[in-house]
Coordinates of C-alpha atoms in Angstrom, one line a residue:
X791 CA 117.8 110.0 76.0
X792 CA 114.1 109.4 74.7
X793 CA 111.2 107.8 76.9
X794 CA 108.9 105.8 75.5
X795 CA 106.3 108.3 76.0
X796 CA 105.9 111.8 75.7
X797 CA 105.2 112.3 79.8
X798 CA 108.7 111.2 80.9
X799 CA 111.5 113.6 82.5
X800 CA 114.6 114.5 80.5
X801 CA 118.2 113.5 82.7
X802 CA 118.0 116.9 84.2
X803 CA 114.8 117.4 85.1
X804 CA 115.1 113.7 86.6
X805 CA 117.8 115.1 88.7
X806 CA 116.8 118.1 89.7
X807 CA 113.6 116.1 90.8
X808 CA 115.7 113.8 92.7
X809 CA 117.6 116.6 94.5
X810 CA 114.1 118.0 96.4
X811 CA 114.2 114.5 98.3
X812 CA 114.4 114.9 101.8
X813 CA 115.5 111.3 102.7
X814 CA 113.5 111.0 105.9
X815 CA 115.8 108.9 108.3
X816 CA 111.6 107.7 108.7
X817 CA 110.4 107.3 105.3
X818 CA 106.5 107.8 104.8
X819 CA 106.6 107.2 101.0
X820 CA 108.1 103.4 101.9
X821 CA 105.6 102.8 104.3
X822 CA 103.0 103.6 101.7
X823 CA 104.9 101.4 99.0
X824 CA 102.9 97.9 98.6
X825 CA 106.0 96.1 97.5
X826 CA 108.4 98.3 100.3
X827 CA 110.7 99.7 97.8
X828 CA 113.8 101.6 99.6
X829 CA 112.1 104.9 97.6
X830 CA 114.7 107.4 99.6
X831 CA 117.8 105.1 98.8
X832 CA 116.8 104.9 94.6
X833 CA 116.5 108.8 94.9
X834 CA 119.3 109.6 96.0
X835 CA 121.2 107.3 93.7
X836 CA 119.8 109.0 91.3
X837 CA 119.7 112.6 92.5
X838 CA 123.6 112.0 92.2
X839 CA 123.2 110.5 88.4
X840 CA 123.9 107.1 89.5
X841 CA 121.1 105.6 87.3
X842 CA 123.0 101.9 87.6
X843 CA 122.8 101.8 91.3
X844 CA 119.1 103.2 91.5
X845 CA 117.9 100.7 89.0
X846 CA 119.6 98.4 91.1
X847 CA 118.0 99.2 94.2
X848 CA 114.7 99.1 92.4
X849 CA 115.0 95.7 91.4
X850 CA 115.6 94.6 94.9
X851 CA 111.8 95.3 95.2
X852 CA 109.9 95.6 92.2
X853 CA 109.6 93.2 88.9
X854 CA 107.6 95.7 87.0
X855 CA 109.2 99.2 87.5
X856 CA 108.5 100.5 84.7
X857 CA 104.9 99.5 84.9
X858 CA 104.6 100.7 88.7
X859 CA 106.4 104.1 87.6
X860 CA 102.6 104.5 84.7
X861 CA 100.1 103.2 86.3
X862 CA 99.9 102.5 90.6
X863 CA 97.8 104.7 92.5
X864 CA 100.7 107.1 93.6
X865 CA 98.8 109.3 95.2
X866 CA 96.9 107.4 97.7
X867 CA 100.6 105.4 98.0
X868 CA 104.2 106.6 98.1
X869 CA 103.2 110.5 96.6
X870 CA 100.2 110.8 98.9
X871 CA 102.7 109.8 102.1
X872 CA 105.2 112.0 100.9
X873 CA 106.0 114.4 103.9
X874 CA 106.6 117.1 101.4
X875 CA 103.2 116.6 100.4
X876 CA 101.6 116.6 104.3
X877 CA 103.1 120.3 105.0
X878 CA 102.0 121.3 101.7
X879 CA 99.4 119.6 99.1
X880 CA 100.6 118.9 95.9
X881 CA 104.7 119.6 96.4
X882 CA 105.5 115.8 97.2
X883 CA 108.3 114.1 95.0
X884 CA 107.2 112.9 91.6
X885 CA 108.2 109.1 93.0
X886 CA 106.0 107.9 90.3
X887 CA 107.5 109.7 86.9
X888 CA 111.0 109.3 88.4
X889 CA 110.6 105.1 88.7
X890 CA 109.5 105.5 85.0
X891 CA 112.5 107.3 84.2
X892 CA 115.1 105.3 86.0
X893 CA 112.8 102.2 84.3
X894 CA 112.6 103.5 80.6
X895 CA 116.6 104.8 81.0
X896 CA 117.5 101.2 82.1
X897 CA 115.8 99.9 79.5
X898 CA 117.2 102.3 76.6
X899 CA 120.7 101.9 77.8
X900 CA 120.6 98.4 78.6
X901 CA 122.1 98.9 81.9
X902 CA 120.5 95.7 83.8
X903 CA 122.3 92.4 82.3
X904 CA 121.7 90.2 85.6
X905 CA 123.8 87.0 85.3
X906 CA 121.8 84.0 85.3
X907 CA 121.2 82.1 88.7
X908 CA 122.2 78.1 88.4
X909 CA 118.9 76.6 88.6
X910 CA 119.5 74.6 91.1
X911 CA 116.9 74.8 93.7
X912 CA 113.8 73.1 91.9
X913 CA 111.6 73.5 89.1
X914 CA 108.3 75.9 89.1
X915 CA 105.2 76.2 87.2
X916 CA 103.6 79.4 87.0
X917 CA 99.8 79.8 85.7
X918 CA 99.2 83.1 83.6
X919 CA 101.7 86.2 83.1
X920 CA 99.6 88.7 84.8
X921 CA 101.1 91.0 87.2
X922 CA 101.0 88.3 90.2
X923 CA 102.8 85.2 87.5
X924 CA 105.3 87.5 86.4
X925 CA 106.7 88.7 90.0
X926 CA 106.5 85.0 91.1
X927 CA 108.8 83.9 88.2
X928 CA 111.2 86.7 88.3
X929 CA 111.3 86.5 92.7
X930 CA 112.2 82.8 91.8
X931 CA 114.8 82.6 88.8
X932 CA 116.4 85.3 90.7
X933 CA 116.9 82.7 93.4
X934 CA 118.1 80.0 91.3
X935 CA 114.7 78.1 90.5
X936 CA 114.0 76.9 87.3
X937 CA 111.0 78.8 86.3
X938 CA 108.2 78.0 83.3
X939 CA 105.0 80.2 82.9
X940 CA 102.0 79.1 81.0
X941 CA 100.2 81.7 79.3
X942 CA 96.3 81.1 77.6
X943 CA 96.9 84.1 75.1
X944 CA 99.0 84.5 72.3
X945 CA 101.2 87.3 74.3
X946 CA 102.0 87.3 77.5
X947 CA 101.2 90.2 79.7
X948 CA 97.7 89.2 81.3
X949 CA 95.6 93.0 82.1
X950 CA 99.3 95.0 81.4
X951 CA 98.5 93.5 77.7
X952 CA 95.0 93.6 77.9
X953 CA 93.4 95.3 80.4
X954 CA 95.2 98.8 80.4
X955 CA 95.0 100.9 77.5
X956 CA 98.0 101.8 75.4
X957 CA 97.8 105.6 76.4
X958 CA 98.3 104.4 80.0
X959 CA 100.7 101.9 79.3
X960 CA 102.4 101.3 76.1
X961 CA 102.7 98.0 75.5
X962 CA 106.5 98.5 73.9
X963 CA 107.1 99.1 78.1
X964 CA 105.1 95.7 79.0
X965 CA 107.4 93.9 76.3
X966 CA 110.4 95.3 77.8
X967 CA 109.4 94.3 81.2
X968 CA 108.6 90.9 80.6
X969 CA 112.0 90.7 78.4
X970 CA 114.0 91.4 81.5
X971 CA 112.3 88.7 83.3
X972 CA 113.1 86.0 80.5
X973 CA 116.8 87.7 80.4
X974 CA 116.8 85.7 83.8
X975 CA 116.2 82.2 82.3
X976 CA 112.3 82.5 82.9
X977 CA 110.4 80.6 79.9
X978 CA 107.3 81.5 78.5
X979 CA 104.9 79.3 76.7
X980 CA 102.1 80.8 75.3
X981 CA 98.8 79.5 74.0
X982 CA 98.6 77.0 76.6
X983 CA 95.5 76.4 79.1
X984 CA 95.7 75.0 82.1
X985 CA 92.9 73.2 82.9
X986 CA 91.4 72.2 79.2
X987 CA 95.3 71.4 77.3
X988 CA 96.7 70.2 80.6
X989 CA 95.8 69.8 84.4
X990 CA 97.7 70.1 87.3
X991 CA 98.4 66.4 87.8
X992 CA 100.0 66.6 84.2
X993 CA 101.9 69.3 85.1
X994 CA 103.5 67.8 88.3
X995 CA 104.0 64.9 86.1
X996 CA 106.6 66.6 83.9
X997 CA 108.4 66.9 87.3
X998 CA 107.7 70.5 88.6
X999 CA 107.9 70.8 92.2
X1000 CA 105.3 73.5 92.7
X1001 CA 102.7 75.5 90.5
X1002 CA 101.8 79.0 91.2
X1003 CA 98.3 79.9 90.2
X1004 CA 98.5 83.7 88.8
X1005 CA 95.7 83.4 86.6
X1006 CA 93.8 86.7 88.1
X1007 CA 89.5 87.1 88.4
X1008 CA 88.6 87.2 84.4
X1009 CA 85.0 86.4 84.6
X1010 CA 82.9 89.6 84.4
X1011 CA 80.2 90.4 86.9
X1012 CA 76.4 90.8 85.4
X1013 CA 73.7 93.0 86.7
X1014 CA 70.0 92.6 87.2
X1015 CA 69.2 94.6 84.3
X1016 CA 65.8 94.0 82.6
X1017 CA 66.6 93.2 79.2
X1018 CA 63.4 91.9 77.2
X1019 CA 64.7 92.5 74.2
X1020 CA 67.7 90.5 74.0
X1021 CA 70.2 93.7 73.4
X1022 CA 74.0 93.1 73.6
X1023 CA 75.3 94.4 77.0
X1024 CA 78.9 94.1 76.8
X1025 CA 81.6 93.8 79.8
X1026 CA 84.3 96.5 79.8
X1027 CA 87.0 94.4 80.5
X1028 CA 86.6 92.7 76.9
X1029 CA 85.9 95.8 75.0
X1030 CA 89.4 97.2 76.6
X1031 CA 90.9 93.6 75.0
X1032 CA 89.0 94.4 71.6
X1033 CA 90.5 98.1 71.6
X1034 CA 94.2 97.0 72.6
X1035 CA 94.4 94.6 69.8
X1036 CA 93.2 96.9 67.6
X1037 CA 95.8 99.3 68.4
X1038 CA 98.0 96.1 67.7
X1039 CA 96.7 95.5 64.4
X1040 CA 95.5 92.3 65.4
X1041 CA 91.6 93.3 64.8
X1042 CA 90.1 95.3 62.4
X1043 CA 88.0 98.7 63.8
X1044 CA 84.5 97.4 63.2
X1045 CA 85.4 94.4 65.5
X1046 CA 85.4 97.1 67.9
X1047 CA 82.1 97.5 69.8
X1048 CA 82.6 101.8 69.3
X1049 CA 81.8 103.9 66.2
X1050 CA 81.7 107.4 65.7
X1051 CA 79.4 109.7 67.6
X1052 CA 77.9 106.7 69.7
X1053 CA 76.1 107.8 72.6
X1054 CA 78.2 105.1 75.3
X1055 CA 77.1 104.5 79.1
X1056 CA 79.5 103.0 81.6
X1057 CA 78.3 101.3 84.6
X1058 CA 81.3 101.5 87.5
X1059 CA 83.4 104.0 89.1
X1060 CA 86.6 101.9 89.4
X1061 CA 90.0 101.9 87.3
X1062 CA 88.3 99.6 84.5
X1063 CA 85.2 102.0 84.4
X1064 CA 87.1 105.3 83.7
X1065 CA 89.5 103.1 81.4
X1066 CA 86.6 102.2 79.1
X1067 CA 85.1 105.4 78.9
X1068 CA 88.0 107.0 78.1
X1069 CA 89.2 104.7 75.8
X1070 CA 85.9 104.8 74.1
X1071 CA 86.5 108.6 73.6
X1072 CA 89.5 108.0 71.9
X1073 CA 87.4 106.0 69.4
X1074 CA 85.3 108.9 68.3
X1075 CA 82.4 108.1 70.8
X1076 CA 79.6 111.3 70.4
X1077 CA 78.8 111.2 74.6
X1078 CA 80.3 108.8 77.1
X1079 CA 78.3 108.9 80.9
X1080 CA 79.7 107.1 83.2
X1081 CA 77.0 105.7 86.1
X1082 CA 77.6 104.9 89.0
X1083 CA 75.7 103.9 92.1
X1084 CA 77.3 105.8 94.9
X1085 CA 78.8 109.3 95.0
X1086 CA 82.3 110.5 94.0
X1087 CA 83.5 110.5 97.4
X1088 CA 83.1 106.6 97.5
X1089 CA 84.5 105.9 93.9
X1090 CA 87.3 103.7 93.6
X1091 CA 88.9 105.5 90.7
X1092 CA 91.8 107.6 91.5
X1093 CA 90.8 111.8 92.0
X1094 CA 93.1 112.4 89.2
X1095 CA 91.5 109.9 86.6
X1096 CA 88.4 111.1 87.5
X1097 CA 89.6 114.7 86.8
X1098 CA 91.7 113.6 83.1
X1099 CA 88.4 111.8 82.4
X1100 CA 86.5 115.0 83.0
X1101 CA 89.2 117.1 80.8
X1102 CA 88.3 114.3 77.9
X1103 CA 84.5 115.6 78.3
X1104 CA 83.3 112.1 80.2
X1105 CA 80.3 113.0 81.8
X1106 CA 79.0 111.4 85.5
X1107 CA 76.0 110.1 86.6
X1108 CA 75.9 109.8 90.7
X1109 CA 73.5 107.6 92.9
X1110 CA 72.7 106.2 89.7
X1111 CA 71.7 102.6 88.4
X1112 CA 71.0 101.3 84.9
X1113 CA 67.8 99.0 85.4
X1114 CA 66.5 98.0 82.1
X1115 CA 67.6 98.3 78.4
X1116 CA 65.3 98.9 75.4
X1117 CA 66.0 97.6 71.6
X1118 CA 64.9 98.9 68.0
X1119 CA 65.7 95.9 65.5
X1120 CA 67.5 94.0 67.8
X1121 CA 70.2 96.5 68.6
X1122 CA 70.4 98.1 71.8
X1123 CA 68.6 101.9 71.6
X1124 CA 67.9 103.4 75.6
X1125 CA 68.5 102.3 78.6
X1126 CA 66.3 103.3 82.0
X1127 CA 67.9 104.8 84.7
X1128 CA 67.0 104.9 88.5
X1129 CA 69.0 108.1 89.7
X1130 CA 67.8 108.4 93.8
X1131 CA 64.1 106.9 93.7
X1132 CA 63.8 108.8 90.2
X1133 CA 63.0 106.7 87.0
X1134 CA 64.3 108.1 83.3
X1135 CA 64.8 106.3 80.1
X1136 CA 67.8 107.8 77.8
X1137 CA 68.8 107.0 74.3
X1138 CA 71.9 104.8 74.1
X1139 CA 74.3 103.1 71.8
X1140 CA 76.4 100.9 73.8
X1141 CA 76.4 100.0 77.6
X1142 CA 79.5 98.7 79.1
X1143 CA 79.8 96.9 82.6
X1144 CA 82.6 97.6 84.3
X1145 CA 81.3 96.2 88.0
X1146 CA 84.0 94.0 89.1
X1147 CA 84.7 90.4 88.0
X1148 CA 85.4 86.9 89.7
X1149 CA 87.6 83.8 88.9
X1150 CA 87.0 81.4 86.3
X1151 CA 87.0 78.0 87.3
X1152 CA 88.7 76.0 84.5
X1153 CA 91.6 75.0 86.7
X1154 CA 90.1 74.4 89.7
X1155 CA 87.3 72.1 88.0
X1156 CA 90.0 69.9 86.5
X1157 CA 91.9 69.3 89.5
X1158 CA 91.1 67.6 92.6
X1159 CA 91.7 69.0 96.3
X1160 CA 91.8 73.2 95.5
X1161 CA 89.0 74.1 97.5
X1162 CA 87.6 78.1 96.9
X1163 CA 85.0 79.8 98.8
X1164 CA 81.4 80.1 97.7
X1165 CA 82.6 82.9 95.3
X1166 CA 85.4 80.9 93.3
X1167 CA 88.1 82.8 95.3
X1168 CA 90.8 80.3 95.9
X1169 CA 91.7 79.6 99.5
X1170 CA 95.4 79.7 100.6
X1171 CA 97.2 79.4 103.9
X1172 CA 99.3 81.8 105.9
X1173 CA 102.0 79.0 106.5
X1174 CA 103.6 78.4 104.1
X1175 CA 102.1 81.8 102.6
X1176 CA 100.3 80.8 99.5
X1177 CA 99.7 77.0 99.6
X1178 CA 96.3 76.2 98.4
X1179 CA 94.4 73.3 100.1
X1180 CA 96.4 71.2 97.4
X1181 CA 99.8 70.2 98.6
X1182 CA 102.2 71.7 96.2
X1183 CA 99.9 74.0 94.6
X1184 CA 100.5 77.8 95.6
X1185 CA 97.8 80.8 94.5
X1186 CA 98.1 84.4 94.3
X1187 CA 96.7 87.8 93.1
X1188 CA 93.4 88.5 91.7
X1189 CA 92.2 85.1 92.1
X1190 CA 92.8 85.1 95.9
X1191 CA 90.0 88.0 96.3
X1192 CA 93.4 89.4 97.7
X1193 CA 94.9 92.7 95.7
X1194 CA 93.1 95.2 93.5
X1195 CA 95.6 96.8 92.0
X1196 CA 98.6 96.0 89.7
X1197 CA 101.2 96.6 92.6
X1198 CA 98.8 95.2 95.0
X1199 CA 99.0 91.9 93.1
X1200 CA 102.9 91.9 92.9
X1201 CA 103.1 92.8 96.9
X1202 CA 101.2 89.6 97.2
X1203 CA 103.3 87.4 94.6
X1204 CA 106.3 88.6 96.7
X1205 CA 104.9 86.6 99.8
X1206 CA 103.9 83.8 97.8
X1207 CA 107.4 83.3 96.4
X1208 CA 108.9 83.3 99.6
X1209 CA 105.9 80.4 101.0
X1210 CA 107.0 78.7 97.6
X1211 CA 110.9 78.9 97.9
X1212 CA 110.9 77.7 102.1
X1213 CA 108.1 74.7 100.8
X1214 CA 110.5 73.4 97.8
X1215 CA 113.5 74.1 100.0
X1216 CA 111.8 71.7 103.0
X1217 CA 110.8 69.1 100.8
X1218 CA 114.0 68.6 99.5
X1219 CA 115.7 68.4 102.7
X1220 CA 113.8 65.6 103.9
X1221 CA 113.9 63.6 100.5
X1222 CA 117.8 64.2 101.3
X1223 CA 117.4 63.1 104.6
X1224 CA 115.2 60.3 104.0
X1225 CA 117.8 58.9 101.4

């Protein structure tokens, strides 16, 4: 069997990975599992080659397994709980590359061919294909809703497409992924914008009886930086959208803001931050500085990006913040730097903001009664989990200043889909009763 990349285990090493499981009768790698997967139960399926059953177990949980398996933060979750990895640093159970091999071998084989629910139980709407819209419509169809996503971009995917490079996540594994989802009846349209090609009214009008809003926090947060001269500061987050569809031959290079031996400055610490920079190493970038304004011990990148970054020759900047940028002929040439109450001015290329971002506002401008806090952050309810301010209409993800993580966002989707199913499910019981 091949993976799909050259990190994956062979059968036996799987195996023998399997084997070193303990199964705690009191799991700590579950408890650290956002989505609660039954970790022990999938490794010991496995440790006895029963790849079906594991895969099977897996999908009681998880949407995206073979997205989970690349790129959650394993070891501050199931890896870093692992009691293995309490008596002795660094010996827990490789949860992580064994999900990807279960994933990538269930994929290769074609083991999962779920039979298609009757979709009986309503119709859904779900807003974006992100992480958060995919886990609602797969939670969903599996339960015999009829499920239709709307998707803005010509693929789907949302940041698994976009926003994580290829050499983190292939995007032959996204494809895969989402094909399993549409193997359950899901159906994708693409190219389609809620808000501007069709509101929420219009889509209750087509006779959906709730809309999930997955549509994540896409709008980039700026900095005070001094710019007098006009030069072009560009967010992270769409340079890592320029450099994944060049590597899908859907750009040419020069449309990508990186040439060779460019001197490139990233301002963040954060999974988008070390993304960028070592992304833009990969394009033949001369010296890429990260800066950030705290110290490492408060980053939010994971140790071991920050130490693969370090192995690609990223260089770090601590208690550092970018101030003001200077031009020659229009073009960004030096940037100034405030590094503890210390004032410096370097030569620079490109600078690259990777500070966090915020929700756009296109749906919630075109509809009436979504309310969102002074932020843009939509607000949802506890009861039923999910439900916006506008009856019907159910939010999740990103764009609930909720998650920050891939997993995180499908945890949360998993909750939403229950507050969606019990809402559809009780309105349809007193329309029955009421006839």
């Amino acid at each position: 069997m091949t993976t799909t990349d050259t990190n994956g285990y062979t059968m036996a090493e799987a195996i023998n990975e399997a084997k070193r499981c303990l199964n705690c009768k009191v799991p700590q790698c579950r408890k650290g599992c956002p989505v609660d997967q039954n970790i022990p139960e999938w490794i010991h399926e496995l440790s006895m080659g029963n790849l079906g059953n594991a895969m099977a177990s897996i999908n009681e949980r998880s949407n995206l397994p073979a997205v989970c398996g690349r790129v959650c933060a394993h070891e501050r979750q199931c890896e870093g709980n692992c009691i293995l990895n309490k008596k002795e640093p660094g010996t827990h159970i490789n949860i992580g590359k064994l999900e990807q091999f279960i994933a990538d071998f269930d994929t290769s084989m074609n083991l999962t061919r779920e039979p298609i629910p009757v979709k009986d139980r309503g119709r859904v709407a779900v807003i974006g294909s992100g992480p958060a819209g995919l886990t609602v419509a797969g939670e969903l169809a599996r339960r015999g809703f009829d499920v239709e996503i709307f998707e803005m971009e010509g693929e789907a995917g949302g940041v698994l497409q976009f926003g994580i490079p290829e050499y983190r996540l292939p995007k032959s594994v996204v494809a895969s992924e989402i094909k399993k989802i549409t193997n359950l009846g899901v159906r994708i349209n693409l190219r389609k914008t809620i808000g501007p090609d069709m509101n929420v009214d219009e889509l209750f009008d087509l006779g959906f009886d709730a809309i999930f809003m997955g549509t994540g926090a896409g709008k980039p947060r700026r900095l005070p930086i001094d710019n007098p001269g006009g030069a072009k500061i560009w967010m992270a987050i769409y340079f890592l959208r320029l450099f994944s569809l060049y590597n899908s031959g859907l750009v040419s290079r020069e449309e990508v803001p990186v040439t060779e031996g460019d001197h490139v400055f990233v301002v963040g610490c954060g999974n988008t931050a070390m993304d960028a920079a070592r992304s833009a190493v990969r394009l033949g970038a001369g010296k890429v500085t990260i800066v950030y304004h705290r110290d490492i011990s408060r980053m939010a990148a994971l140790k071991s990006e920050y130490n693969e970054a370090v192995e690609e020759g990223v260089q770090f900047m601590w208690n550092a913040s970018v101030i003001a940028a200077g031009t020659t002929d229009g073009r960004l040439s030096s940037i100034t730097i405030d590094q503890e109450g210390k004032q410096f001015t370097v030569d620079a290329d490109r600078l690259f903001l990777a500070v966090g971002s915020r929700p756009a506002s296109r749906i919630v401008s075109t509809t009436e009664g979504i309310e969102t806090d002074d932020k843009g952050y939509v607000l949802v309810r506890e009861h039923p989990y999910g439900m916006t301010t506008r009856k019907g209409v159910f939010a999740g993800g990103d764009v609930t200043n909720r998650p920050a993580t891939v997993v995180n966002a499908m945890a949360d989707a998993r909750k939403v889909a229950d507050g969606i199913a019990k809402y559809i499910d009780a309105v349809k019981l007193m329309e029955e009763i009421e006839a």
